[in-house]
PDB file of C-alpha atoms in Angstrom:
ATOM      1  CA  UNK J   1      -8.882-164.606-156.270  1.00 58.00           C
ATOM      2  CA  UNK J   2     -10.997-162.604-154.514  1.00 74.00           C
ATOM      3  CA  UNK J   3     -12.383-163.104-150.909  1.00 68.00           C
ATOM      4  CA  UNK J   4     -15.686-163.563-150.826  1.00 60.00           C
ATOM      5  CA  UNK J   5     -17.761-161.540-148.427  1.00 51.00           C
ATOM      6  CA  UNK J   6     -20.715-160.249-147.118  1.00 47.00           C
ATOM      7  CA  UNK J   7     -20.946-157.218-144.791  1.00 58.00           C
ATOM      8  CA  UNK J   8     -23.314-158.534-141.656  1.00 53.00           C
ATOM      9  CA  UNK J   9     -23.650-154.629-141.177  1.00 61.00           C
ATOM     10  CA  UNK J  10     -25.170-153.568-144.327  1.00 64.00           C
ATOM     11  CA  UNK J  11     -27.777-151.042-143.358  1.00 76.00           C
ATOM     12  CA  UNK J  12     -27.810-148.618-145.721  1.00 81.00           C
ATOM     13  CA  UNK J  13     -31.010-149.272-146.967  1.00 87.00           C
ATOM     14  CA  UNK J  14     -32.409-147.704-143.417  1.00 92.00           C
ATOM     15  CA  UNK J  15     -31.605-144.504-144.760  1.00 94.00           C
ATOM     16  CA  UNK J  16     -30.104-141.819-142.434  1.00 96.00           C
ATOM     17  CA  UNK J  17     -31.227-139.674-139.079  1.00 97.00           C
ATOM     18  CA  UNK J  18     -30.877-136.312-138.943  1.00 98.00           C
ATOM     19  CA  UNK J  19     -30.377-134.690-135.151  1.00 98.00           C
ATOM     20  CA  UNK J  20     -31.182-131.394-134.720  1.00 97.00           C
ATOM     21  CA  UNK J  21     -28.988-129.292-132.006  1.00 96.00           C
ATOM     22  CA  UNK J  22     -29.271-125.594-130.821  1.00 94.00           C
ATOM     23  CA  UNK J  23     -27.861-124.148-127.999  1.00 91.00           C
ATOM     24  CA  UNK J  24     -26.389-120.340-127.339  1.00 80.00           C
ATOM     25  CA  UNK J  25     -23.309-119.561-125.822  1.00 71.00           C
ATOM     26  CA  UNK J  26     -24.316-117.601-122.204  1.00 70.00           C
ATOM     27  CA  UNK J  27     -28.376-117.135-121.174  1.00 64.00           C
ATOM     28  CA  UNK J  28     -27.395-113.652-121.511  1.00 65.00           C
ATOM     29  CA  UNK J  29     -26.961-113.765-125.436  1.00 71.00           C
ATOM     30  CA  UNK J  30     -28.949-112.750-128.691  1.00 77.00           C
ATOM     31  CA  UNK J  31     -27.313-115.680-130.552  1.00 84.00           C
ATOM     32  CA  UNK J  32     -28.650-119.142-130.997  1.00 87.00           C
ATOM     33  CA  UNK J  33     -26.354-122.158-132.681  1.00 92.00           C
ATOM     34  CA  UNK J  34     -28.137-124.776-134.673  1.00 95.00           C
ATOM     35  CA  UNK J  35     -26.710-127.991-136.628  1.00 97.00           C
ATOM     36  CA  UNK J  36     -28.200-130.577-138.172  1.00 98.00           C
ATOM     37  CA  UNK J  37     -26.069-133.956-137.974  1.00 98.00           C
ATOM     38  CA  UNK J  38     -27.168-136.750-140.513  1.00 98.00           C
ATOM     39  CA  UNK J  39     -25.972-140.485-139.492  1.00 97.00           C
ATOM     40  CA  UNK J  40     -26.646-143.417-141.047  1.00 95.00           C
ATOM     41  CA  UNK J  41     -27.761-146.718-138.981  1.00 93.00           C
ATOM     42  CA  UNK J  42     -24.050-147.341-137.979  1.00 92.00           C
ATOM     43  CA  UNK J  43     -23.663-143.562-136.789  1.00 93.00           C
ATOM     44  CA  UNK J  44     -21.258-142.845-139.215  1.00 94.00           C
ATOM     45  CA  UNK J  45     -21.681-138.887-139.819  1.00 96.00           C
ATOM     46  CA  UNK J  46     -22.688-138.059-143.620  1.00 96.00           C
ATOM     47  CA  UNK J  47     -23.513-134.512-143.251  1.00 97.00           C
ATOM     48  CA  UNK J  48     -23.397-131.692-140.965  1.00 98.00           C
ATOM     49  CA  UNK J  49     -24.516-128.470-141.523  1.00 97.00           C
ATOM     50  CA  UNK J  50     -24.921-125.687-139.145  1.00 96.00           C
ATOM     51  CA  UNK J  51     -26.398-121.872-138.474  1.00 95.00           C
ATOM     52  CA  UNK J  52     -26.461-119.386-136.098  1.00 92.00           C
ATOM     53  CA  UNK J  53     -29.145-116.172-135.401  1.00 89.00           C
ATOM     54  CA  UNK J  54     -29.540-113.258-133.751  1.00 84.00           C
ATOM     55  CA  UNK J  55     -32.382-112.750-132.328  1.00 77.00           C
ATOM     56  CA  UNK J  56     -34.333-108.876-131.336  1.00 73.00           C
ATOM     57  CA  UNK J  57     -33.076-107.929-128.112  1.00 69.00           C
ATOM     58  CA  UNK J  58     -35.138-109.683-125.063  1.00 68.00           C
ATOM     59  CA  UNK J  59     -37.349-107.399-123.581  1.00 73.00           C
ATOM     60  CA  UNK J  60     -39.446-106.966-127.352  1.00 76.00           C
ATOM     61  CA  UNK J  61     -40.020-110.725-126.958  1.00 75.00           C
ATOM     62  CA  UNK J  62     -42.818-112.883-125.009  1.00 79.00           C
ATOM     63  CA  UNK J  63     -40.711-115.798-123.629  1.00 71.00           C
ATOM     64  CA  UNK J  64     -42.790-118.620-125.430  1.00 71.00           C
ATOM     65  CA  UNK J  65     -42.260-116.618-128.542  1.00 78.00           C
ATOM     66  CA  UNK J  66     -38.751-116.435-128.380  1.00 76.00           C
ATOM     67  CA  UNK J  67     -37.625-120.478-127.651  1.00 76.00           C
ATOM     68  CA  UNK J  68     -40.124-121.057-130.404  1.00 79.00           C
ATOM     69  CA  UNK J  69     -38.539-118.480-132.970  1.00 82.00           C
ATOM     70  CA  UNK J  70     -35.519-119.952-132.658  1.00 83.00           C
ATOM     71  CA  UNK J  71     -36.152-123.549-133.389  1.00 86.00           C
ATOM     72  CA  UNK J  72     -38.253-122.623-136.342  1.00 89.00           C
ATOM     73  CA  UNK J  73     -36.062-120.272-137.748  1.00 90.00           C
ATOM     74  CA  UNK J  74     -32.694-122.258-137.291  1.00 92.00           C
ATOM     75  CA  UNK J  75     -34.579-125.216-138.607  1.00 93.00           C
ATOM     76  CA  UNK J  76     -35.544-123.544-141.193  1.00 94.00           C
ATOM     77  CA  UNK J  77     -32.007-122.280-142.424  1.00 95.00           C
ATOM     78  CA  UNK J  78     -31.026-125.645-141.950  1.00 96.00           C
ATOM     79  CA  UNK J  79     -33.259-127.620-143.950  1.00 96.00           C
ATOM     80  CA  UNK J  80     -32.241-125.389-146.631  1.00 95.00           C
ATOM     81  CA  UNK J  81     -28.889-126.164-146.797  1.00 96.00           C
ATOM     82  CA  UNK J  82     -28.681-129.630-146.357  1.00 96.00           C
ATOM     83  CA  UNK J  83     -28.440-132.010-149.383  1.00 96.00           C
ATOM     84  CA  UNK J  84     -30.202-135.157-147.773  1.00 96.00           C
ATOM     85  CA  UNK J  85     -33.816-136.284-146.954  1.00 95.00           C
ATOM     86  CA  UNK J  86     -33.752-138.315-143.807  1.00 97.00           C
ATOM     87  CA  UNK J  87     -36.000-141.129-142.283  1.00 96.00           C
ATOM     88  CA  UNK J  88     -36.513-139.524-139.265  1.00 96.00           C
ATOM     89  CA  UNK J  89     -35.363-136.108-137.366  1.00 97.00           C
ATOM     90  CA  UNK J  90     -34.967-136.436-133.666  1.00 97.00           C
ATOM     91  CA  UNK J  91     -34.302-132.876-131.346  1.00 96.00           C
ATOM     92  CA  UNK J  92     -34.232-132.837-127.820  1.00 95.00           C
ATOM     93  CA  UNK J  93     -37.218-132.262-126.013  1.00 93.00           C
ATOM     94  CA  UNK J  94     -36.205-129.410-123.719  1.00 90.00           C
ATOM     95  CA  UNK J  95     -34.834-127.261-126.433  1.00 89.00           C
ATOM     96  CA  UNK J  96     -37.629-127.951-128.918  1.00 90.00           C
ATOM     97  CA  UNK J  97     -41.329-127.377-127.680  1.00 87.00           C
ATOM     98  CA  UNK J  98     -44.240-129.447-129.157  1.00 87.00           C
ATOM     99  CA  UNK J  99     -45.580-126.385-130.607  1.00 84.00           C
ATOM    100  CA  UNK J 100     -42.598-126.215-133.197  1.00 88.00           C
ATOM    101  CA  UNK J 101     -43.347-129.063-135.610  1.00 87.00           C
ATOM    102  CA  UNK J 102     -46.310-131.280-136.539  1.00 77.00           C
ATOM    103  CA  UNK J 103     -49.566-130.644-138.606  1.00 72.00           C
ATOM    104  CA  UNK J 104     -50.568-127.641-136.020  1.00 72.00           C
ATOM    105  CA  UNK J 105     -47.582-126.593-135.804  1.00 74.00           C
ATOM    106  CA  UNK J 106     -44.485-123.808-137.128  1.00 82.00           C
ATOM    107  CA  UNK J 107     -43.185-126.104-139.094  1.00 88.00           C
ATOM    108  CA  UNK J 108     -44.760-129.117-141.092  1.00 88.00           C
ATOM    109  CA  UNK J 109     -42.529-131.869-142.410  1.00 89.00           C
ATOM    110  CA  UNK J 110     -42.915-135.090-143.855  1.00 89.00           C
ATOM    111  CA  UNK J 111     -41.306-137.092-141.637  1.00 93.00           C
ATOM    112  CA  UNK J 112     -41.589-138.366-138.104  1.00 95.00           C
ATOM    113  CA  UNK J 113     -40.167-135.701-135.649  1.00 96.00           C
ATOM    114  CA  UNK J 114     -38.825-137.168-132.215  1.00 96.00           C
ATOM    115  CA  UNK J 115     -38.312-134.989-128.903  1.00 95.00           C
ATOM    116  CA  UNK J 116     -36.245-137.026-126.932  1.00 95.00           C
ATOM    117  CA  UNK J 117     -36.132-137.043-122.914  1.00 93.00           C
ATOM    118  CA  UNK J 118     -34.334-138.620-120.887  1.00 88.00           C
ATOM    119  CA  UNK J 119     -36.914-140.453-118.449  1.00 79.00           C
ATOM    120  CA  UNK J 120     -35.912-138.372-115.372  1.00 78.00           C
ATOM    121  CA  UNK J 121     -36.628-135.163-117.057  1.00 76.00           C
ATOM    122  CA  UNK J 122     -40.155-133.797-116.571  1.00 69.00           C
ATOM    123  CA  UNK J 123     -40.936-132.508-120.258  1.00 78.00           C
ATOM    124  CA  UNK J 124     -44.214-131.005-121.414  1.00 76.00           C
ATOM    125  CA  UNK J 125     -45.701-132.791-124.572  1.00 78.00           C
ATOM    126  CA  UNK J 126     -48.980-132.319-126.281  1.00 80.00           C
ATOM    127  CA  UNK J 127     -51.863-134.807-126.425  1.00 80.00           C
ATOM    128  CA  UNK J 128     -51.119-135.331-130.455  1.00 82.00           C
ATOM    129  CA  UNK J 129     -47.758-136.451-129.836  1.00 86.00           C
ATOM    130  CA  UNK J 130     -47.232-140.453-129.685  1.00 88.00           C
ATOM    131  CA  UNK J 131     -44.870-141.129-126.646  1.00 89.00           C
ATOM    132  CA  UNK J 132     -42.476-143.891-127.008  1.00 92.00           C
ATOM    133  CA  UNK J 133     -40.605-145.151-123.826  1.00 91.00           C
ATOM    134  CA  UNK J 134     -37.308-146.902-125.351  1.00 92.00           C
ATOM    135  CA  UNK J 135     -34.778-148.658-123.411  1.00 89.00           C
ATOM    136  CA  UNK J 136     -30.987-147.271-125.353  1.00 88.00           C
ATOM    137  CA  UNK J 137     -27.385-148.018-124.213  1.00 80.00           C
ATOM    138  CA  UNK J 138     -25.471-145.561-122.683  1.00 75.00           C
ATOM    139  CA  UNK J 139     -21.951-144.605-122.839  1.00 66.00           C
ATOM    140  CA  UNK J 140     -21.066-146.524-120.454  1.00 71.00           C
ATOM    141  CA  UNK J 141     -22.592-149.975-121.807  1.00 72.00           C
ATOM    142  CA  UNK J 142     -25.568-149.916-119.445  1.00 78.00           C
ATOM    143  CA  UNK J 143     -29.287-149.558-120.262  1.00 85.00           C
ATOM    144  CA  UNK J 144     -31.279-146.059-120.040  1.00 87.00           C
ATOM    145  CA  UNK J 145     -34.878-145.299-120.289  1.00 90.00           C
ATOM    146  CA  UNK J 146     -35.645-142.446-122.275  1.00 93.00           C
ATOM    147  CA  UNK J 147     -38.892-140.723-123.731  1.00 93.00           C
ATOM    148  CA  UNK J 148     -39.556-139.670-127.829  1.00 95.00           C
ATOM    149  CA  UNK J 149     -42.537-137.751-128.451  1.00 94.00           C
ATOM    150  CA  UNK J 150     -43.285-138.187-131.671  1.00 95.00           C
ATOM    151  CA  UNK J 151     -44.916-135.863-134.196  1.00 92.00           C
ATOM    152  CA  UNK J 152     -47.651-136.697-136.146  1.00 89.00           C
ATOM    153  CA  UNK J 153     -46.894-140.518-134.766  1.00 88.00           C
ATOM    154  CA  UNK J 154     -43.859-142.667-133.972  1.00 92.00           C
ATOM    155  CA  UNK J 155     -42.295-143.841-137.217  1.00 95.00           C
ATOM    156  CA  UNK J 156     -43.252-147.042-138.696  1.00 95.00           C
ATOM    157  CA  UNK J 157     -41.499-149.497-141.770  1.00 95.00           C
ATOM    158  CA  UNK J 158     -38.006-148.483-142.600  1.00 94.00           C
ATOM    159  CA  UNK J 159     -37.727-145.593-140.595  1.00 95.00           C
ATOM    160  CA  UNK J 160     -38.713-147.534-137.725  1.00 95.00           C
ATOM    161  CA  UNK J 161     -36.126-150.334-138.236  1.00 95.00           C
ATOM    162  CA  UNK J 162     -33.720-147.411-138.413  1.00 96.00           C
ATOM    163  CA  UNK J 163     -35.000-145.766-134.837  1.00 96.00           C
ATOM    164  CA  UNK J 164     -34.413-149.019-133.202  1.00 94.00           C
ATOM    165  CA  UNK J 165     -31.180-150.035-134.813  1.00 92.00           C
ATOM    166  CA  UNK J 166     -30.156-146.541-133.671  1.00 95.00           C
ATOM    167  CA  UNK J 167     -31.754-147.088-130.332  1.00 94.00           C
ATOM    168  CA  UNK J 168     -29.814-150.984-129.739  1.00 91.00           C
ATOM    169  CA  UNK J 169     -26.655-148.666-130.484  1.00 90.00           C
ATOM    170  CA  UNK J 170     -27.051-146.044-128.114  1.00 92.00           C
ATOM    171  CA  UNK J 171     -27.264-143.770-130.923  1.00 95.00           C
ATOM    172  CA  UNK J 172     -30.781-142.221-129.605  1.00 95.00           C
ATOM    173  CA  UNK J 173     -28.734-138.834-127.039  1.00 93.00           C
ATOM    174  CA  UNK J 174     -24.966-139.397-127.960  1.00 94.00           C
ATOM    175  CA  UNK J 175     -25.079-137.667-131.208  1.00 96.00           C
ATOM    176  CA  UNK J 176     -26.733-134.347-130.206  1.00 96.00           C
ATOM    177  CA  UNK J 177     -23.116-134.414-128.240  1.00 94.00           C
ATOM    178  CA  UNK J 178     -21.199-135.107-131.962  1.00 96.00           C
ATOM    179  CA  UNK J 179     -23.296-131.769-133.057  1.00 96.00           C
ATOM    180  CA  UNK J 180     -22.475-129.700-130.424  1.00 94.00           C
ATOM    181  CA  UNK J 181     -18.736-130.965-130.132  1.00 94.00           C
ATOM    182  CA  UNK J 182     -19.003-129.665-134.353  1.00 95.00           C
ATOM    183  CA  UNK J 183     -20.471-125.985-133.400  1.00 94.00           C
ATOM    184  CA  UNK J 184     -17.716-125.797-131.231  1.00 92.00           C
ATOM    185  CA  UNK J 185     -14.995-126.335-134.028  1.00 93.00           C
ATOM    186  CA  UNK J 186     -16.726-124.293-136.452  1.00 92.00           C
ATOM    187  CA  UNK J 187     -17.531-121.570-134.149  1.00 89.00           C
ATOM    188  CA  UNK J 188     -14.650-121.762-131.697  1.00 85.00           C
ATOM    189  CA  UNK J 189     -14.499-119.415-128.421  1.00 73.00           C
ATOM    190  CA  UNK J 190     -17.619-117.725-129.398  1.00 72.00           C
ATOM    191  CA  UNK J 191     -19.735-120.774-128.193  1.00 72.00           C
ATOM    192  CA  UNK J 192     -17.233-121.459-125.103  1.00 62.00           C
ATOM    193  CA  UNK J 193     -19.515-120.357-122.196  1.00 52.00           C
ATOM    194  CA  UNK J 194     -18.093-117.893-120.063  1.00 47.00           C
ATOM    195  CA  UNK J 195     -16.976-119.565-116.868  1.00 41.00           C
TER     196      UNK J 195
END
């Protein structure tokens, strides 16, 4: 006979998160990295998928121009190529500038869009983003303040009982480390930066 059971943990119906990372390997380079890590509410990883670009050489670009560009453009590439429709896409707010996503922005989606900040970071945010102060775990068990501006508004029903099940988890920062620890395996010493 059969044990019966019942997982406590069953969360799947919160859907997934998907974290979008970029980063370049030197500030001297033309090439940007991107992923896109989806999780589901027990930050299990269920998809990665990653890009990189090369962007004009510096001088023909206006330095606004050029963070923006990337974003959109790796986002972009990587919307196209993933396979799942998340609840919610969080980025980190001093790669991605509020001009890149919302109704007035590069890029529209469907979805709420999260810049995350840690609260002793000073990070610019526009007056139609909803900021969210959340209290998260941190790696080392204790509590953290951080900062989501949210694009068009902070989420609400499911995908807000999947932000804060990710956020009692400390699974708001820690997985923009799991993407950039998977650009580094896919993309080896060419994202190392020089030392």
């Amino acid at each position: 006979m059969p044990i019966p059971f019942h997982d406590a943990d069953d969360v799947d119906a919160l859907g997934f998160a998907a974290y979008l990372h970029i980063e370049q390997a030197d500030s001297g380079s033309d090439i940007r990295y991107g992923a896109l890590l989806f999780i589901n509410a027990r930050g299990e990883p269920v998809e990665f998928v990653y890009n990189r670009i090369e962007l004009l050489t510096h001088p023909l670009w206006r330095p606004s121009d050029r963070s923006r560009a990337v974003a959109r453009r790796l986002a972009a590439t990587l919307f196209n190529a993933s396979t799942l429709t998340p609840a919610l896409l969080l980025c980190r707010a001093d790669v991605v500038e509020p001009h890149v996503f919302g109704p007035d922005g590069h890029i529209n989606v469907g979805l709420p869009v999260g810049r995350v900040a840690t609260a002793h970071k000073a990070i610019g945010y526009r007056a139609s983003e909803g900021l969210q102060n959340v209290h998260t775990a941190d790696a080392d068990g204790g509590q953290r303040e951080i900062h989501v501006f949210w694009t068009p508004g902070p989420p609400d029903g499911i995908a807000a009982d999947l932000f804060q099940h990710l956020a009692d988890r400390g699974l708001i920062l820690e997985p923009f480390e799991r993407a950039s620890a998977g650009l580094l395996e896919t993309y080896g010493e060419a994202l190392r930066t020089p030392e």
